[in-house]
Short mmCIF file of C-alpha atoms in Angstrom, two decimals:
data_model
loop_
_atom_site.label_atom_id
_atom_site.label_comp_id
_atom_site.label_asym_id
_atom_site.label_seq_id
_atom_site.Cartn_x
_atom_site.Cartn_y
_atom_site.Cartn_z
CA MET E 1 149.35 58.99 -54.60
CA ALA E 2 151.60 58.23 -51.64
CA ILE E 3 154.41 55.74 -51.79
CA LEU E 4 155.49 53.91 -48.67
CA ILE E 5 159.06 52.67 -48.69
CA VAL E 6 160.03 50.14 -46.05
CA LEU E 7 163.73 49.58 -45.61
CA PRO E 8 165.18 46.84 -43.42
CA ALA E 9 167.41 47.71 -40.49
CA PRO E 10 171.17 47.51 -41.17
CA GLY E 11 172.47 43.98 -40.84
CA GLU E 12 169.02 42.45 -41.10
CA ALA E 13 168.83 39.06 -42.76
CA ASN E 14 166.22 40.20 -45.29
CA ALA E 15 168.26 43.07 -46.78
CA GLU E 16 168.00 41.56 -50.27
CA GLU E 17 164.21 41.36 -49.95
CA GLY E 18 164.12 45.05 -48.89
CA ARG E 19 166.08 46.09 -51.96
CA GLU E 20 163.68 44.11 -54.14
CA LEU E 21 160.69 45.92 -52.57
CA LEU E 22 162.39 49.27 -53.10
CA ALA E 23 162.97 48.45 -56.76
CA ARG E 24 159.28 47.52 -57.25
CA ALA E 25 157.93 50.71 -55.61
CA SER E 26 156.49 51.70 -58.96
CA GLY E 27 152.99 50.76 -57.84
CA GLU E 28 153.00 46.98 -58.05
CA PRO E 29 151.20 45.19 -55.21
CA LEU E 30 153.52 44.19 -52.41
CA PRO E 31 153.93 40.50 -51.60
CA MET E 32 152.25 39.16 -48.46
CA PRO E 33 154.61 38.87 -45.49
CA ARG E 34 155.65 35.41 -44.44
CA PRO E 35 154.30 34.05 -41.17
CA PRO E 36 156.81 34.02 -38.30
CA ILE E 37 158.79 30.86 -37.71
CA PHE E 38 158.42 29.45 -34.19
CA SER E 39 161.29 27.65 -32.53
CA THR E 40 158.79 25.53 -30.61
CA VAL E 41 155.71 23.64 -31.63
CA PRO E 42 152.77 26.08 -31.58
CA GLY E 43 150.66 23.70 -29.49
CA ASN E 44 153.23 23.77 -26.68
CA ALA E 45 153.62 27.54 -26.61
CA PRO E 46 152.45 29.26 -23.42
CA PRO E 47 149.08 30.97 -23.77
CA VAL E 48 149.07 34.68 -24.39
CA VAL E 49 147.35 36.56 -21.57
CA PRO E 50 146.20 40.10 -22.34
CA GLN E 51 147.38 42.67 -19.86
CA GLN E 52 144.65 44.19 -17.75
CA ARG E 53 144.56 47.70 -16.42
CA PRO E 54 143.90 47.96 -12.70
CA VAL E 55 140.51 49.41 -11.84
CA PRO E 56 140.87 52.61 -9.80
CA VAL E 57 139.38 52.24 -6.35
CA ARG E 58 138.22 55.21 -4.35
CA ALA E 59 139.81 54.61 -1.00
CA LEU E 60 138.72 56.44 2.11
CA PRO E 61 141.42 58.31 3.99
CA PRO E 62 142.88 56.38 6.91
CA ASP E 63 141.28 57.00 10.27
CA PRO E 64 143.58 59.40 12.13
CA LEU E 65 142.35 58.24 15.55
CA PRO E 66 143.52 55.06 17.24
CA PRO E 67 140.90 52.29 17.56
CA GLY E 68 138.52 52.84 20.44
CA ALA E 69 139.17 56.59 20.68
CA ASN E 70 136.13 58.85 20.63
CA TRP E 71 136.14 62.15 18.85
CA SER E 72 133.40 64.66 19.25
CA SER E 73 132.82 68.02 17.66
CA PRO E 74 131.52 71.24 19.18
CA PRO E 75 127.74 71.78 18.86
CA GLN E 76 128.16 74.86 16.66
CA ASP E 77 130.13 72.76 14.11
CA ASP E 78 127.38 70.12 14.13
CA ALA E 79 124.78 72.82 13.49
CA ARG E 80 126.83 74.19 10.60
CA MET E 81 127.21 70.69 9.05
CA GLU E 82 123.46 70.17 9.40
CA ALA E 83 122.73 73.43 7.58
CA ILE E 84 125.19 72.59 4.78
CA ALA E 85 123.75 69.08 4.41
CA ARG E 86 120.19 70.43 4.27
CA SER E 87 120.98 72.95 1.54
CA VAL E 88 123.09 70.52 -0.52
CA THR E 89 120.43 67.80 -0.33
CA VAL E 90 117.61 70.16 -1.32
CA GLY E 91 119.77 71.53 -4.14
CA ALA E 92 120.72 68.08 -5.43
CA LEU E 93 117.10 66.88 -5.41
CA GLU E 94 116.00 70.02 -7.24
CA VAL E 95 118.76 69.50 -9.82
CA LEU E 96 117.55 65.92 -10.34
CA ALA E 97 114.00 67.20 -10.78
CA GLY E 98 115.11 69.79 -13.34
CA VAL E 99 114.05 72.77 -11.24
CA ARG E 100 117.55 74.08 -10.45
CA PRO E 101 120.59 74.39 -12.75
CA LEU E 102 123.45 72.01 -12.01
CA GLN E 103 126.06 74.79 -12.00
CA GLN E 104 124.72 76.07 -8.69
CA MET E 105 126.03 72.90 -7.03
CA SER E 106 129.63 73.33 -8.21
CA ARG E 107 130.60 75.31 -5.10
CA TRP E 108 129.62 72.47 -2.77
CA LEU E 109 130.55 69.32 -4.70
CA ASP E 110 134.04 68.16 -5.55
CA LEU E 111 134.72 67.34 -9.21
CA ASP E 112 133.98 63.59 -9.04
CA GLU E 113 130.64 64.08 -7.28
CA PHE E 114 129.72 66.94 -9.62
CA GLU E 115 130.26 64.66 -12.63
CA ARG E 116 128.26 61.83 -11.00
CA LEU E 117 125.36 64.20 -10.28
CA GLN E 118 125.52 65.50 -13.85
CA MET E 119 125.33 61.96 -15.27
CA ARG E 120 122.46 61.01 -12.97
CA THR E 121 120.61 64.23 -13.85
CA ASN E 122 120.89 63.43 -17.55
CA LEU E 123 119.52 59.93 -16.92
CA GLU E 124 116.64 61.22 -14.76
CA ARG E 125 115.68 63.87 -17.30
CA GLY E 126 115.74 61.36 -20.14
CA ARG E 127 113.55 58.96 -18.17
CA ALA E 128 111.15 61.74 -17.18
CA ALA E 129 110.88 62.95 -20.78
CA ALA E 130 110.14 59.43 -22.01
CA SER E 131 107.43 58.85 -19.39
CA GLY E 132 106.00 62.39 -19.49
CA ALA E 133 106.50 62.86 -15.72
CA ARG E 134 106.30 66.36 -14.28
CA ALA E 135 109.04 68.02 -12.26
CA ARG E 136 108.83 67.66 -8.48
CA ARG E 137 109.26 70.95 -6.70
CA ASN E 138 108.36 70.56 -3.04
CA VAL E 139 111.34 69.20 -1.12
CA ARG E 140 111.14 69.14 2.68
CA ILE E 141 113.88 67.89 4.96
CA LEU E 142 112.41 65.57 7.58
CA ARG E 143 115.48 64.46 9.50
CA VAL E 144 119.24 65.16 9.57
CA ARG E 145 121.78 63.09 11.47
CA VAL E 146 125.37 64.45 11.76
CA CYS E 147 128.22 62.12 12.66
CA PRO E 148 131.73 63.54 13.14
CA VAL E 149 134.33 61.10 11.81
CA ALA E 150 137.52 63.05 12.47
CA GLU E 151 138.62 66.64 12.62
CA GLY E 152 137.50 68.23 9.35
CA ILE E 153 135.46 65.18 8.24
CA TYR E 154 131.74 64.66 8.84
CA GLU E 155 129.21 62.15 7.56
CA VAL E 156 125.58 63.20 7.40
CA ALA E 157 122.38 61.21 6.78
CA VAL E 158 119.36 63.15 5.50
CA VAL E 159 115.74 62.10 5.00
CA ALA E 160 113.85 64.30 2.52
CA ALA E 161 110.22 64.22 1.42
CA GLU E 162 109.17 65.21 -2.07
CA THR E 163 105.64 65.54 -3.41
CA SER E 164 104.99 61.81 -3.59
CA THR E 165 108.13 60.09 -2.30
CA VAL E 166 110.49 60.03 0.64
CA ARG E 167 114.19 59.77 -0.17
CA ALA E 168 117.34 59.25 1.82
CA ALA E 169 120.68 60.91 1.16
CA ALA E 170 124.12 60.34 2.62
CA LEU E 171 126.86 62.96 2.44
CA ARG E 172 130.51 63.07 3.41
CA LEU E 173 131.76 66.59 4.10
CA GLU E 174 135.47 67.35 4.24
CA LEU E 175 137.30 70.59 4.93
CA ARG E 176 139.54 71.34 1.93
CA ARG E 177 141.55 74.56 1.73
CA GLY E 178 139.23 76.27 4.16
CA LEU E 179 136.02 75.27 2.29
CA TRP E 180 133.58 72.49 3.10
CA LYS E 181 133.20 70.17 0.10
CA VAL E 182 130.89 67.19 -0.39
CA THR E 183 133.24 64.36 -1.34
CA ALA E 184 130.54 61.65 -1.38
CA LEU E 185 126.85 62.07 -2.18
CA GLU E 186 124.48 59.13 -2.38
CA ILE E 187 120.80 59.73 -3.04
CA GLY E 188 118.35 56.86 -2.76
#
Protein backbone atom coordinates (compact mmCIF):
# COMPACT_ATOMS: atom_id res chain seq x y z
CA MET A 1 0.00 0.00 0.00
CA ALA A 2 1.34 3.43 -0.93
CA ILE A 3 0.68 6.51 1.11
CA LEU A 4 0.60 9.90 -0.55
CA ILE A 5 1.37 12.82 1.73
CA VAL A 6 0.53 16.28 0.46
CA LEU A 7 2.06 19.14 2.38
CA PRO A 8 1.16 22.77 1.76
CA ALA A 9 3.81 25.25 0.68
CA PRO A 10 5.35 27.34 3.49
CA GLY A 11 3.21 30.33 4.35
CA GLU A 12 0.15 28.91 2.64
CA ALA A 13 -3.18 29.82 4.18
CA ASN A 14 -4.27 26.19 4.51
CA ALA A 15 -1.31 25.03 6.64
CA GLU A 16 -3.64 23.84 9.41
CA GLU A 17 -5.63 21.77 6.91
CA GLY A 18 -2.37 20.18 5.65
CA ARG A 19 -1.39 19.16 9.16
CA GLU A 20 -4.82 17.62 9.65
CA LEU A 21 -4.41 15.57 6.44
CA LEU A 22 -0.95 14.45 7.55
CA ALA A 23 -2.36 13.30 10.89
CA ARG A 24 -5.11 11.28 9.16
CA ALA A 25 -2.73 9.50 6.75
CA SER A 26 -3.58 6.24 8.45
CA GLY A 27 -5.80 5.19 5.56
CA GLU A 28 -8.94 7.23 6.10
CA PRO A 29 -10.52 8.66 2.93
CA LEU A 30 -9.38 12.18 2.19
CA PRO A 31 -11.97 14.96 2.15
CA MET A 32 -13.04 16.36 -1.22
CA PRO A 33 -11.26 19.60 -2.15
CA ARG A 34 -13.27 22.77 -2.01
CA PRO A 35 -14.15 24.45 -5.29
CA PRO A 36 -12.11 27.59 -6.07
CA ILE A 37 -13.53 30.93 -5.06
CA PHE A 38 -13.88 33.40 -7.94
CA SER A 39 -13.45 37.10 -7.37
CA THR A 40 -15.91 37.78 -10.19
CA VAL A 41 -19.29 36.38 -11.03
CA PRO A 42 -18.76 33.19 -13.06
CA GLY A 43 -21.19 34.35 -15.76
CA ASN A 44 -19.05 37.42 -16.46
CA ALA A 45 -15.75 35.56 -16.65
CA PRO A 46 -14.05 35.57 -20.06
CA PRO A 47 -14.44 32.32 -21.96
CA VAL A 48 -11.59 29.87 -21.83
CA VAL A 49 -10.13 29.25 -25.29
CA PRO A 50 -8.02 26.12 -25.71
CA GLN A 51 -4.63 26.72 -27.22
CA GLN A 52 -4.19 25.29 -30.68
CA ARG A 53 -0.98 23.96 -32.14
CA PRO A 54 -0.07 25.40 -35.51
CA VAL A 55 -0.35 22.93 -38.36
CA PRO A 56 3.02 22.43 -40.09
CA VAL A 57 2.93 23.57 -43.69
CA ARG A 58 5.33 22.24 -46.25
CA ALA A 59 6.58 25.37 -47.91
CA LEU A 60 8.39 25.33 -51.21
CA PRO A 61 11.81 26.96 -51.28
CA PRO A 62 11.77 30.54 -52.53
CA ASP A 63 12.42 31.00 -56.23
CA PRO A 64 16.05 32.07 -56.56
CA LEU A 65 15.44 33.80 -59.90
CA PRO A 66 13.90 37.25 -60.25
CA PRO A 67 10.41 37.36 -61.80
CA GLY A 68 10.47 37.11 -65.56
CA ALA A 69 13.93 35.52 -65.73
CA ASN A 70 14.23 32.32 -67.73
CA TRP A 71 16.44 29.49 -66.62
CA SER A 72 17.22 26.57 -68.83
CA SER A 73 19.23 23.45 -68.24
CA PRO A 74 21.63 21.63 -70.54
CA PRO A 75 20.08 18.79 -72.60
CA GLN A 76 22.20 16.12 -70.89
CA ASP A 77 20.76 17.17 -67.48
CA ASP A 78 17.23 16.97 -68.89
CA ALA A 79 17.94 13.47 -70.19
CA ARG A 80 19.29 12.42 -66.80
CA MET A 81 16.18 13.80 -65.00
CA GLU A 82 13.97 11.95 -67.47
CA ALA A 83 15.76 8.67 -66.78
CA ILE A 84 15.53 9.17 -63.00
CA ALA A 85 11.83 10.07 -63.23
CA ARG A 86 11.11 7.00 -65.37
CA SER A 87 12.80 4.60 -62.98
CA VAL A 88 11.30 6.18 -59.84
CA THR A 89 7.79 6.17 -61.32
CA VAL A 90 8.02 2.54 -62.45
CA GLY A 91 9.44 1.59 -59.04
CA ALA A 92 6.74 3.44 -57.11
CA LEU A 93 3.94 1.89 -59.17
CA GLU A 94 5.45 -1.57 -58.69
CA VAL A 95 5.69 -0.94 -54.93
CA LEU A 96 2.01 0.06 -54.89
CA ALA A 97 1.15 -3.12 -56.79
CA GLY A 98 3.11 -5.27 -54.34
CA VAL A 99 5.60 -6.49 -56.94
CA ARG A 100 8.66 -4.63 -55.60
CA PRO A 101 9.80 -4.15 -51.98
CA LEU A 102 9.49 -0.62 -50.63
CA GLN A 103 13.08 -0.56 -49.34
CA GLN A 104 14.37 -0.35 -52.91
CA MET A 105 12.91 3.16 -53.14
CA SER A 106 14.75 4.53 -50.08
CA ARG A 107 17.72 5.68 -52.17
CA TRP A 108 15.56 7.93 -54.34
CA LEU A 109 12.91 9.27 -51.94
CA ASP A 110 13.48 11.64 -49.06
CA LEU A 111 12.13 10.56 -45.66
CA ASP A 112 8.74 12.32 -45.88
CA GLU A 113 7.95 10.91 -49.31
CA PHE A 114 9.17 7.45 -48.29
CA GLU A 115 6.74 7.46 -45.35
CA ARG A 116 3.88 8.70 -47.57
CA LEU A 117 4.56 5.94 -50.10
CA GLN A 118 4.70 3.38 -47.29
CA MET A 119 1.32 4.50 -45.94
CA ARG A 120 -0.27 4.48 -49.39
CA THR A 121 1.19 1.04 -50.11
CA ASN A 122 -0.36 -0.33 -46.92
CA LEU A 123 -3.73 1.14 -47.90
CA GLU A 124 -3.52 -0.22 -51.46
CA ARG A 125 -2.55 -3.69 -50.28
CA GLY A 126 -5.37 -3.75 -47.74
CA ARG A 127 -7.88 -2.70 -50.38
CA ALA A 128 -6.53 -5.24 -52.88
CA ALA A 129 -6.69 -8.03 -50.30
CA ALA A 130 -10.28 -7.16 -49.42
CA SER A 131 -11.39 -7.12 -53.07
CA GLY A 132 -9.25 -10.06 -54.18
CA ALA A 133 -7.55 -7.99 -56.93
CA ARG A 134 -4.40 -9.32 -58.53
CA ALA A 135 -1.09 -7.47 -58.66
CA ARG A 136 -0.44 -5.36 -61.76
CA ARG A 137 2.96 -6.01 -63.24
CA ASN A 138 3.22 -4.38 -66.65
CA VAL A 139 4.14 -0.71 -66.27
CA ARG A 140 5.05 1.24 -69.40
CA ILE A 141 6.04 4.88 -69.46
CA LEU A 142 4.14 6.69 -72.20
CA ARG A 143 5.31 10.27 -71.77
CA VAL A 144 7.79 12.25 -69.65
CA ARG A 145 7.91 16.04 -69.44
CA VAL A 146 10.91 17.65 -67.65
CA CYS A 147 10.69 21.24 -66.44
CA PRO A 148 13.75 22.88 -64.85
CA VAL A 149 12.70 25.17 -62.01
CA ALA A 150 16.09 26.40 -60.82
CA GLU A 151 19.61 25.13 -60.63
CA GLY A 152 19.44 21.77 -58.84
CA ILE A 153 15.61 21.63 -58.89
CA TYR A 154 13.47 19.94 -61.54
CA GLU A 155 9.79 19.10 -61.79
CA VAL A 156 8.78 16.15 -63.95
CA ALA A 157 5.37 14.95 -65.17
CA VAL A 158 5.08 11.28 -66.15
CA VAL A 159 2.25 9.34 -67.81
CA ALA A 160 2.41 5.59 -67.18
CA ALA A 161 0.21 2.78 -68.48
CA GLU A 162 -0.48 -0.32 -66.42
CA THR A 163 -2.37 -3.43 -67.50
CA SER A 164 -5.79 -1.81 -67.39
CA THR A 165 -5.26 1.82 -66.36
CA VAL A 166 -3.30 4.91 -67.28
CA ARG A 167 -1.88 6.92 -64.40
CA ALA A 168 -0.16 10.26 -64.05
CA ALA A 169 2.70 11.04 -61.68
CA ALA A 170 4.37 14.30 -60.73
CA LEU A 171 7.84 14.42 -59.20
CA ARG A 172 10.04 17.15 -57.80
CA LEU A 173 13.75 16.30 -57.94
CA GLU A 174 16.27 18.26 -55.91
CA LEU A 175 20.03 17.93 -55.68
CA ARG A 176 20.94 17.29 -52.03
CA ARG A 177 24.53 16.61 -50.97
CA GLY A 178 25.43 15.50 -54.47
CA LEU A 179 22.48 13.06 -54.79
CA TRP A 180 19.21 13.55 -56.63
CA LYS A 181 16.28 13.02 -54.25
CA VAL A 182 12.55 13.01 -54.95
CA THR A 183 11.14 15.56 -52.52
CA ALA A 184 7.56 15.40 -53.84
CA LEU A 185 5.82 12.43 -55.45
CA GLU A 186 2.17 12.52 -56.43
CA ILE A 187 0.62 9.52 -58.16
CA GLY A 188 -2.88 9.77 -59.57
